[in-house]
């Protein structure tokens, strides 16, 4: 490998994308393929020694990522392109590194993030799709996007989101600041964009499940606010399937200089 000016012990941040199909999720699991497992194996091959990474936000089985961010402390000297090209050679087709940057020791992929962004994509048409089947949620009943958007606005702000957290959620507090929840349509595709300082387990999929029920006119617009106020997960209805969910990117302070704000998820709805 080519040598690089940075010393051993340098902290690196990496941006990667992945297709969640075929993986048990991000977190390493015994006897199951995980995104973390294949990423660490590929980086360890480049470093020729074990590498462990810390992730910005764990994703569940079948959930995708456009710009997931991890960090690790390198025991060897490598150039940025060596990490990216070397790891991509070893990674399976569904996972790819996009960039590598040296960061200060104060950087932490998870705790330095000020916000996280997700996009949920719905295919809304009568016929199923051969191409989108593993990358959207197919809803064949017509959805009223205006009603969904109106309901979404009632959920913005800092709230106790207990009604939208999974029973297995290990977060110490259910309070989150949801600063964006936007519903837009482009042809047969509907995107739900969510941004918050953090998300509870299954929170985005549970939010989308409520919005879908409202879009189908199974529930009125004000039901979303009622569910939120109840703080009762049993009131929130169905969890939307994982295939339509994309971790877009985290946000970090500008001082770290990471290219996460350049990620554009517009292609997912044809924008």
GROMACS .gro file of C-alpha atoms in nm:
model
  271
    1UNK     CA    1   0.000   0.000   0.000
    2UNK     CA    2   0.110   0.360  -0.062
    3UNK     CA    3   0.224   0.555   0.241
    4UNK     CA    4   0.047   0.863   0.370
    5UNK     CA    5   0.169   1.159   0.577
    6UNK     CA    6  -0.078   1.107   0.861
    7UNK     CA    7   0.064   0.915   1.159
    8UNK     CA    8  -0.047   0.582   1.297
    9UNK     CA    9  -0.347   0.615   1.526
   10UNK     CA   10  -0.512   0.868   1.295
   11UNK     CA   11  -0.890   0.888   1.322
   12UNK     CA   12  -1.073   0.838   0.994
   13UNK     CA   13  -1.432   0.908   0.894
   14UNK     CA   14  -1.578   0.711   0.605
   15UNK     CA   15  -1.896   0.765   0.403
   16UNK     CA   16  -2.063   0.456   0.262
   17UNK     CA   17  -2.380   0.353   0.084
   18UNK     CA   18  -2.555   0.019   0.094
   19UNK     CA   19  -2.853  -0.180  -0.023
   20UNK     CA   20  -3.009  -0.331   0.288
   21UNK     CA   21  -3.143  -0.637   0.108
   22UNK     CA   22  -2.958  -0.953   0.207
   23UNK     CA   23  -2.831  -0.811   0.538
   24UNK     CA   24  -2.965  -0.854   0.892
   25UNK     CA   25  -2.914  -0.481   0.938
   26UNK     CA   26  -2.614  -0.271   1.027
   27UNK     CA   27  -2.510  -0.431   1.356
   28UNK     CA   28  -2.278  -0.729   1.358
   29UNK     CA   29  -2.458  -1.056   1.438
   30UNK     CA   30  -2.337  -1.411   1.487
   31UNK     CA   31  -2.404  -1.637   1.186
   32UNK     CA   32  -2.578  -1.359   0.989
   33UNK     CA   33  -2.455  -1.119   0.724
   34UNK     CA   34  -2.447  -0.762   0.852
   35UNK     CA   35  -2.329  -0.439   0.691
   36UNK     CA   36  -2.096  -0.375   0.983
   37UNK     CA   37  -1.945  -0.720   0.945
   38UNK     CA   38  -1.858  -0.685   0.577
   39UNK     CA   39  -1.729  -0.328   0.621
   40UNK     CA   40  -1.499  -0.423   0.907
   41UNK     CA   41  -1.377  -0.728   0.718
   42UNK     CA   42  -1.294  -0.517   0.411
   43UNK     CA   43  -1.114  -0.248   0.612
   44UNK     CA   44  -0.923  -0.512   0.806
   45UNK     CA   45  -0.805  -0.656   0.475
   46UNK     CA   46  -0.673  -0.315   0.369
   47UNK     CA   47  -0.506  -0.255   0.706
   48UNK     CA   48  -0.387  -0.615   0.736
   49UNK     CA   49  -0.504  -0.609   1.098
   50UNK     CA   50  -0.843  -0.598   1.276
   51UNK     CA   51  -1.046  -0.278   1.233
   52UNK     CA   52  -1.363  -0.194   1.429
   53UNK     CA   53  -1.589   0.097   1.331
   54UNK     CA   54  -1.839   0.319   1.511
   55UNK     CA   55  -2.150   0.414   1.311
   56UNK     CA   56  -2.360   0.731   1.299
   57UNK     CA   57  -2.691   0.544   1.314
   58UNK     CA   58  -2.773   0.174   1.308
   59UNK     CA   59  -3.023   0.055   1.049
   60UNK     CA   60  -3.253  -0.246   1.060
   61UNK     CA   61  -3.288  -0.544   0.828
   62UNK     CA   62  -3.371  -0.434   0.473
   63UNK     CA   63  -3.306  -0.062   0.534
   64UNK     CA   64  -3.075   0.117   0.289
   65UNK     CA   65  -2.826   0.405   0.325
   66UNK     CA   66  -2.710   0.679   0.089
   67UNK     CA   67  -2.438   0.820   0.313
   68UNK     CA   68  -2.387   0.629   0.633
   69UNK     CA   69  -2.085   0.755   0.831
   70UNK     CA   70  -1.844   0.557   1.045
   71UNK     CA   71  -1.519   0.636   1.221
   72UNK     CA   72  -1.222   0.429   1.332
   73UNK     CA   73  -0.868   0.481   1.460
   74UNK     CA   74  -0.617   0.337   1.217
   75UNK     CA   75  -0.317   0.143   1.352
   76UNK     CA   76  -0.151   0.172   1.009
   77UNK     CA   77  -0.068   0.445   0.758
   78UNK     CA   78  -0.282   0.450   0.444
   79UNK     CA   79  -0.387   0.710   0.188
   80UNK     CA   80  -0.758   0.801   0.158
   81UNK     CA   81  -0.782   0.635  -0.184
   82UNK     CA   82  -0.625   0.320  -0.043
   83UNK     CA   83  -0.904   0.285   0.212
   84UNK     CA   84  -1.175   0.354  -0.046
   85UNK     CA   85  -1.045   0.153  -0.340
   86UNK     CA   86  -0.904  -0.128  -0.131
   87UNK     CA   87  -1.221  -0.172   0.073
   88UNK     CA   88  -1.445  -0.149  -0.233
   89UNK     CA   89  -1.250  -0.430  -0.395
   90UNK     CA   90  -1.325  -0.652  -0.096
   91UNK     CA   91  -1.684  -0.543  -0.031
   92UNK     CA   92  -1.989  -0.724  -0.174
   93UNK     CA   93  -2.184  -0.555  -0.454
   94UNK     CA   94  -2.446  -0.413  -0.216
   95UNK     CA   95  -2.201  -0.202  -0.013
   96UNK     CA   96  -1.961   0.071  -0.129
   97UNK     CA   97  -1.736   0.330   0.033
   98UNK     CA   98  -1.781   0.679  -0.111
   99UNK     CA   99  -1.509   0.879   0.065
  100UNK     CA  100  -1.250   0.878   0.343
  101UNK     CA  101  -1.142   1.181   0.548
  102UNK     CA  102  -0.898   1.236   0.834
  103UNK     CA  103  -1.083   1.384   1.133
  104UNK     CA  104  -0.969   1.508   1.475
  105UNK     CA  105  -0.976   1.275   1.773
  106UNK     CA  106  -1.274   1.471   1.904
  107UNK     CA  107  -1.490   1.347   1.617
  108UNK     CA  108  -1.737   1.069   1.693
  109UNK     CA  109  -1.960   0.933   1.416
  110UNK     CA  110  -2.256   0.898   1.651
  111UNK     CA  111  -2.215   1.161   1.922
  112UNK     CA  112  -2.086   1.441   1.699
  113UNK     CA  113  -2.395   1.421   1.476
  114UNK     CA  114  -2.635   1.711   1.526
  115UNK     CA  115  -2.915   1.555   1.320
  116UNK     CA  116  -3.002   1.253   1.106
  117UNK     CA  117  -3.199   1.246   0.783
  118UNK     CA  118  -3.418   0.969   0.641
  119UNK     CA  119  -3.629   0.933   0.330
  120UNK     CA  120  -3.912   0.682   0.298
  121UNK     CA  121  -4.023   0.599  -0.058
  122UNK     CA  122  -4.369   0.467  -0.146
  123UNK     CA  123  -4.472   0.329  -0.484
  124UNK     CA  124  -4.836   0.431  -0.517
  125UNK     CA  125  -5.001   0.262  -0.814
  126UNK     CA  126  -5.231  -0.031  -0.882
  127UNK     CA  127  -4.971  -0.256  -1.041
  128UNK     CA  128  -4.671  -0.405  -0.863
  129UNK     CA  129  -4.319  -0.320  -0.980
  130UNK     CA  130  -4.043  -0.554  -1.089
  131UNK     CA  131  -3.774  -0.286  -1.043
  132UNK     CA  132  -3.887  -0.113  -0.722
  133UNK     CA  133  -4.006  -0.421  -0.534
  134UNK     CA  134  -3.718  -0.426  -0.282
  135UNK     CA  135  -3.663  -0.050  -0.262
  136UNK     CA  136  -4.008   0.097  -0.196
  137UNK     CA  137  -4.323   0.020  -0.006
  138UNK     CA  138  -4.596  -0.067  -0.257
  139UNK     CA  139  -4.934   0.083  -0.165
  140UNK     CA  140  -5.190   0.016  -0.437
  141UNK     CA  141  -5.473   0.223  -0.283
  142UNK     CA  142  -5.465   0.591  -0.389
  143UNK     CA  143  -5.296   0.812  -0.128
  144UNK     CA  144  -5.396   1.170  -0.053
  145UNK     CA  145  -5.059   1.343  -0.026
  146UNK     CA  146  -5.212   1.673   0.086
  147UNK     CA  147  -5.379   1.502   0.382
  148UNK     CA  148  -5.054   1.322   0.467
  149UNK     CA  149  -4.859   1.649   0.454
  150UNK     CA  150  -5.114   1.826   0.673
  151UNK     CA  151  -5.093   1.546   0.931
  152UNK     CA  152  -4.712   1.548   0.917
  153UNK     CA  153  -4.700   1.916   1.019
  154UNK     CA  154  -4.882   1.839   1.345
  155UNK     CA  155  -4.593   1.615   1.452
  156UNK     CA  156  -4.312   1.870   1.413
  157UNK     CA  157  -4.126   2.000   1.717
  158UNK     CA  158  -3.991   1.855   2.039
  159UNK     CA  159  -4.219   1.586   2.177
  160UNK     CA  160  -4.236   1.259   2.362
  161UNK     CA  161  -4.253   1.014   2.070
  162UNK     CA  162  -4.333   0.706   2.280
  163UNK     CA  163  -4.627   0.627   2.051
  164UNK     CA  164  -4.383   0.588   1.762
  165UNK     CA  165  -4.108   0.380   1.925
  166UNK     CA  166  -4.071   0.003   1.905
  167UNK     CA  167  -4.112  -0.200   2.223
  168UNK     CA  168  -3.749  -0.310   2.190
  169UNK     CA  169  -3.621   0.049   2.178
  170UNK     CA  170  -3.333   0.098   2.423
  171UNK     CA  171  -3.320   0.479   2.413
  172UNK     CA  172  -3.313   0.635   2.761
  173UNK     CA  173  -3.554   0.912   2.662
  174UNK     CA  174  -3.842   0.914   2.409
  175UNK     CA  175  -3.811   1.291   2.358
  176UNK     CA  176  -3.687   1.397   2.015
  177UNK     CA  177  -3.689   1.717   1.812
  178UNK     CA  178  -3.848   1.641   1.474
  179UNK     CA  179  -3.755   1.940   1.259
  180UNK     CA  180  -3.875   1.808   0.922
  181UNK     CA  181  -4.150   1.571   0.812
  182UNK     CA  182  -4.242   1.642   0.451
  183UNK     CA  183  -4.452   1.443   0.204
  184UNK     CA  184  -4.408   1.497  -0.172
  185UNK     CA  185  -4.527   1.311  -0.481
  186UNK     CA  186  -4.354   1.270  -0.815
  187UNK     CA  187  -4.554   1.053  -1.051
  188UNK     CA  188  -4.616   0.714  -0.890
  189UNK     CA  189  -4.355   0.773  -0.619
  190UNK     CA  190  -4.418   0.944  -0.285
  191UNK     CA  191  -4.131   1.045  -0.059
  192UNK     CA  192  -4.153   1.115   0.313
  193UNK     CA  193  -3.851   1.313   0.436
  194UNK     CA  194  -3.775   1.314   0.806
  195UNK     CA  195  -3.502   1.494   0.998
  196UNK     CA  196  -3.450   1.501   1.374
  197UNK     CA  197  -3.176   1.531   1.631
  198UNK     CA  198  -3.221   1.156   1.675
  199UNK     CA  199  -3.471   0.881   1.604
  200UNK     CA  200  -3.615   0.607   1.821
  201UNK     CA  201  -3.620   0.245   1.708
  202UNK     CA  202  -3.870   0.211   1.418
  203UNK     CA  203  -3.973   0.576   1.466
  204UNK     CA  204  -3.962   0.672   1.098
  205UNK     CA  205  -4.146   0.359   0.987
  206UNK     CA  206  -4.412   0.413   1.255
  207UNK     CA  207  -4.455   0.777   1.152
  208UNK     CA  208  -4.498   0.667   0.791
  209UNK     CA  209  -4.745   0.398   0.895
  210UNK     CA  210  -4.968   0.664   1.051
  211UNK     CA  211  -4.936   0.891   0.746
  212UNK     CA  212  -5.026   0.606   0.509
  213UNK     CA  213  -5.344   0.533   0.708
  214UNK     CA  214  -5.438   0.899   0.680
  215UNK     CA  215  -5.350   0.908   0.310
  216UNK     CA  216  -5.581   0.612   0.249
  217UNK     CA  217  -5.859   0.798   0.437
  218UNK     CA  218  -5.874   0.520   0.694
  219UNK     CA  219  -5.810   0.788   0.957
  220UNK     CA  220  -5.866   1.167   0.972
  221UNK     CA  221  -5.581   1.417   0.956
  222UNK     CA  222  -5.602   1.501   1.327
  223UNK     CA  223  -5.546   1.136   1.420
  224UNK     CA  224  -5.167   1.186   1.393
  225UNK     CA  225  -5.170   1.444   1.671
  226UNK     CA  226  -5.397   1.221   1.881
  227UNK     CA  227  -5.153   0.931   1.847
  228UNK     CA  228  -4.862   1.155   1.946
  229UNK     CA  229  -5.045   1.284   2.252
  230UNK     CA  230  -5.139   0.933   2.363
  231UNK     CA  231  -4.774   0.826   2.408
  232UNK     CA  232  -4.908   0.476   2.348
  233UNK     CA  233  -4.749   0.262   2.077
  234UNK     CA  234  -5.068   0.055   2.052
  235UNK     CA  235  -5.248   0.360   1.914
  236UNK     CA  236  -5.014   0.415   1.619
  237UNK     CA  237  -5.113   0.129   1.392
  238UNK     CA  238  -4.898  -0.056   1.140
  239UNK     CA  239  -4.520  -0.018   1.107
  240UNK     CA  240  -4.433   0.057   0.744
  241UNK     CA  241  -4.210  -0.211   0.581
  242UNK     CA  242  -3.830  -0.160   0.583
  243UNK     CA  243  -3.767  -0.174   0.207
  244UNK     CA  244  -3.880   0.183   0.148
  245UNK     CA  245  -3.654   0.337   0.414
  246UNK     CA  246  -3.325   0.511   0.332
  247UNK     CA  247  -3.081   0.659   0.583
  248UNK     CA  248  -2.989   0.970   0.383
  249UNK     CA  249  -2.707   1.113   0.597
  250UNK     CA  250  -2.619   1.255   0.936
  251UNK     CA  251  -2.536   1.620   0.986
  252UNK     CA  252  -2.217   1.738   1.159
  253UNK     CA  253  -2.072   2.076   1.258
  254UNK     CA  254  -1.895   2.248   0.969
  255UNK     CA  255  -1.562   2.229   1.153
  256UNK     CA  256  -1.528   1.863   1.057
  257UNK     CA  257  -1.555   1.936   0.685
  258UNK     CA  258  -1.738   1.616   0.593
  259UNK     CA  259  -1.930   1.598   0.262
  260UNK     CA  260  -2.257   1.477   0.412
  261UNK     CA  261  -2.468   1.780   0.322
  262UNK     CA  262  -2.396   1.723  -0.048
  263UNK     CA  263  -2.602   1.403  -0.048
  264UNK     CA  264  -2.906   1.443  -0.272
  265UNK     CA  265  -3.186   1.190  -0.239
  266UNK     CA  266  -3.388   1.356  -0.514
  267UNK     CA  267  -3.335   1.075  -0.762
  268UNK     CA  268  -3.550   0.852  -0.544
  269UNK     CA  269  -3.857   1.046  -0.651
  270UNK     CA  270  -3.731   1.165  -0.988
  271UNK     CA  271  -3.667   1.524  -0.870
   0.00000   0.00000   0.00000
